mmCIF file of C-alpha atoms in Angstrom:
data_model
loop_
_atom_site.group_PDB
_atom_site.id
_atom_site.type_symbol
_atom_site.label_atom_id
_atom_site.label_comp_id
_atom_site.label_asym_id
_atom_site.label_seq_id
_atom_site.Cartn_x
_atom_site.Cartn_y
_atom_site.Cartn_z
ATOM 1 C CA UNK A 1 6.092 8.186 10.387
ATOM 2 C CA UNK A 2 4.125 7.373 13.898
ATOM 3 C CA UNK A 3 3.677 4.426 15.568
ATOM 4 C CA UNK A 4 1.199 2.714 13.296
ATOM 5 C CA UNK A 5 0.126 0.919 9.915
ATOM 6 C CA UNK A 6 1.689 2.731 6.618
ATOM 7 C CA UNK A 7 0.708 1.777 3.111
ATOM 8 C CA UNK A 8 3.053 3.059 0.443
ATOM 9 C CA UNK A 9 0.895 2.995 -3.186
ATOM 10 C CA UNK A 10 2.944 2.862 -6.172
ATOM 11 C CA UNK A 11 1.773 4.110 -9.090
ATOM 12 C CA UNK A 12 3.369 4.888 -12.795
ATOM 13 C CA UNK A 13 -0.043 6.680 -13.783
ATOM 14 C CA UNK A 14 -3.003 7.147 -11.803
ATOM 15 C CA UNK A 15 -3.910 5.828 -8.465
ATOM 16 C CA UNK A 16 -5.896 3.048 -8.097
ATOM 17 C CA UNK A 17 -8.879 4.398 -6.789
ATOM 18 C CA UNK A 18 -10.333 0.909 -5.097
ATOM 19 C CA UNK A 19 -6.679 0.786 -2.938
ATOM 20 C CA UNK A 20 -7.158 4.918 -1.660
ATOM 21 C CA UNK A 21 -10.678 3.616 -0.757
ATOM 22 C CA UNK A 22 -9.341 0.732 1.167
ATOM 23 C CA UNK A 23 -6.555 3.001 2.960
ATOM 24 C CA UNK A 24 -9.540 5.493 3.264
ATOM 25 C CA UNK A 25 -11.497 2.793 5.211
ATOM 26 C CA UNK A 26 -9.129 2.326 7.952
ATOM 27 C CA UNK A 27 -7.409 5.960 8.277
ATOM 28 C CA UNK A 28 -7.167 4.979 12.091
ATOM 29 C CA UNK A 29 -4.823 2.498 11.607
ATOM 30 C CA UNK A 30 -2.712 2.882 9.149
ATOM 31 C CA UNK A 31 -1.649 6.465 6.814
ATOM 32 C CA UNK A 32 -0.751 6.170 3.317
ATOM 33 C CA UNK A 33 1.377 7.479 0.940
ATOM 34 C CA UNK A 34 1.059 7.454 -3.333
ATOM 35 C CA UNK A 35 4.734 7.526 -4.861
ATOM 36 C CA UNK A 36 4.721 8.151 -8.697
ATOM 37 C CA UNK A 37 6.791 6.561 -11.137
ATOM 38 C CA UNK A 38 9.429 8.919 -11.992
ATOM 39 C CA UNK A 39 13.101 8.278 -13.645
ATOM 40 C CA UNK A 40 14.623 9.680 -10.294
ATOM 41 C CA UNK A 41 12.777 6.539 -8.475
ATOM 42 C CA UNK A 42 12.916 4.127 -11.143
ATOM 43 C CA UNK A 43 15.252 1.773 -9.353
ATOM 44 C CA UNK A 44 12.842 1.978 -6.127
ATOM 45 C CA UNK A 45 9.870 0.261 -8.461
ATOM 46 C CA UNK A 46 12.261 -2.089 -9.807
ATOM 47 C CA UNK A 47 13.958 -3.276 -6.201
ATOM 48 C CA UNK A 48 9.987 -3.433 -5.498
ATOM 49 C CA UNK A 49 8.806 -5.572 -8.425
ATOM 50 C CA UNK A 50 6.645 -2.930 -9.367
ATOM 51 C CA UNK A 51 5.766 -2.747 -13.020
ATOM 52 C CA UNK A 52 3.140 -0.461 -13.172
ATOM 53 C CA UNK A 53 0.893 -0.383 -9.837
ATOM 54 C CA UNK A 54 1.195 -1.825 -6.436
ATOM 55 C CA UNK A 55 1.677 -1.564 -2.873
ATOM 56 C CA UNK A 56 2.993 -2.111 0.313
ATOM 57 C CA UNK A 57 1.844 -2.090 3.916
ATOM 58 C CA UNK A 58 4.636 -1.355 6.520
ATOM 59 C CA UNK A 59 3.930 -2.523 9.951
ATOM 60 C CA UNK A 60 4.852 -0.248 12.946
ATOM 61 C CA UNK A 61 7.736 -2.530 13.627
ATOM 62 C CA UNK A 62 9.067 -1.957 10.037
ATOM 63 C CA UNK A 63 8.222 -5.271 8.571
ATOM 64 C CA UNK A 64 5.981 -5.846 5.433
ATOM 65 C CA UNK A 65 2.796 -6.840 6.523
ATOM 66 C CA UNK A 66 1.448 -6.981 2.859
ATOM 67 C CA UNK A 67 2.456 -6.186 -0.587
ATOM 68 C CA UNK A 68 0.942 -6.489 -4.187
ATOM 69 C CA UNK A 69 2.699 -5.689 -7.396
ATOM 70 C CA UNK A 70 -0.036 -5.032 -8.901
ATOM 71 C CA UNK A 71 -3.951 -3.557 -7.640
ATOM 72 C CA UNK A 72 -4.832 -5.875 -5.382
ATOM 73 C CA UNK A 73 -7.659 -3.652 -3.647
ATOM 74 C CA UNK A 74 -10.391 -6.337 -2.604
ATOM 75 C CA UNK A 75 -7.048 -8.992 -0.900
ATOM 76 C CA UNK A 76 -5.491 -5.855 0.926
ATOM 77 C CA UNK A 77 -9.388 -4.796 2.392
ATOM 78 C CA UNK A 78 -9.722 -8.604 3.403
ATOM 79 C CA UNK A 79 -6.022 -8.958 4.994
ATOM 80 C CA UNK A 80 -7.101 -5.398 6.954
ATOM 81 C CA UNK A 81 -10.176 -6.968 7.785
ATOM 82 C CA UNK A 82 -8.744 -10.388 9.152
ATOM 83 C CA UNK A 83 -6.641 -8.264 11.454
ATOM 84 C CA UNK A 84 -8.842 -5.492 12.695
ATOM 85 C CA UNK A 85 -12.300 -4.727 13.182
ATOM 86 C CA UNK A 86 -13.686 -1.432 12.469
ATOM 87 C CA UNK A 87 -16.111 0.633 14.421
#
């Protein structure tokens, strides 16, 4: 999607509401998307490492910028941070 920044949130209940914040914070970088746990993408979490929640940041050249298998709100906000100031 676009040109820039896209997180993908994985989640096999509810979304962790500290990482929408986070994406919330700098919706002029990056967009995000929350995929749900389902048995039609239960290989996708496993290829991933995800067990129950995590996440991954695409940069706009395709590579992985970041990823957590797990809510790692507060290390995404400060990776985001390191790399761009907000306004």
């Amino acid at each position: 999607k676009g040109t820039g920044f896209h997180l993908f949130i994985f989640t096999k209940d509810l979304p962790d509401k500290e990482i929408i914040n986070v994406a919330k914070k700098y919706k002029n970088i990056l967009s995000f998307e929350i995929i749900f746990f389902s048995l039609k993408n239960n290989l996708l979490f496993k290829r991933f490492g995800i067990k129950k929640n995590g996440c991954y940041l695409i940069r706009p050249d395709l590579h992985i910028a970041f990823h957590a298998n797990n809510s790692q709100a507060k290390e995404l906000d400060r990776y985001l941070k390191h790399f761009f100031s907000l306004r």
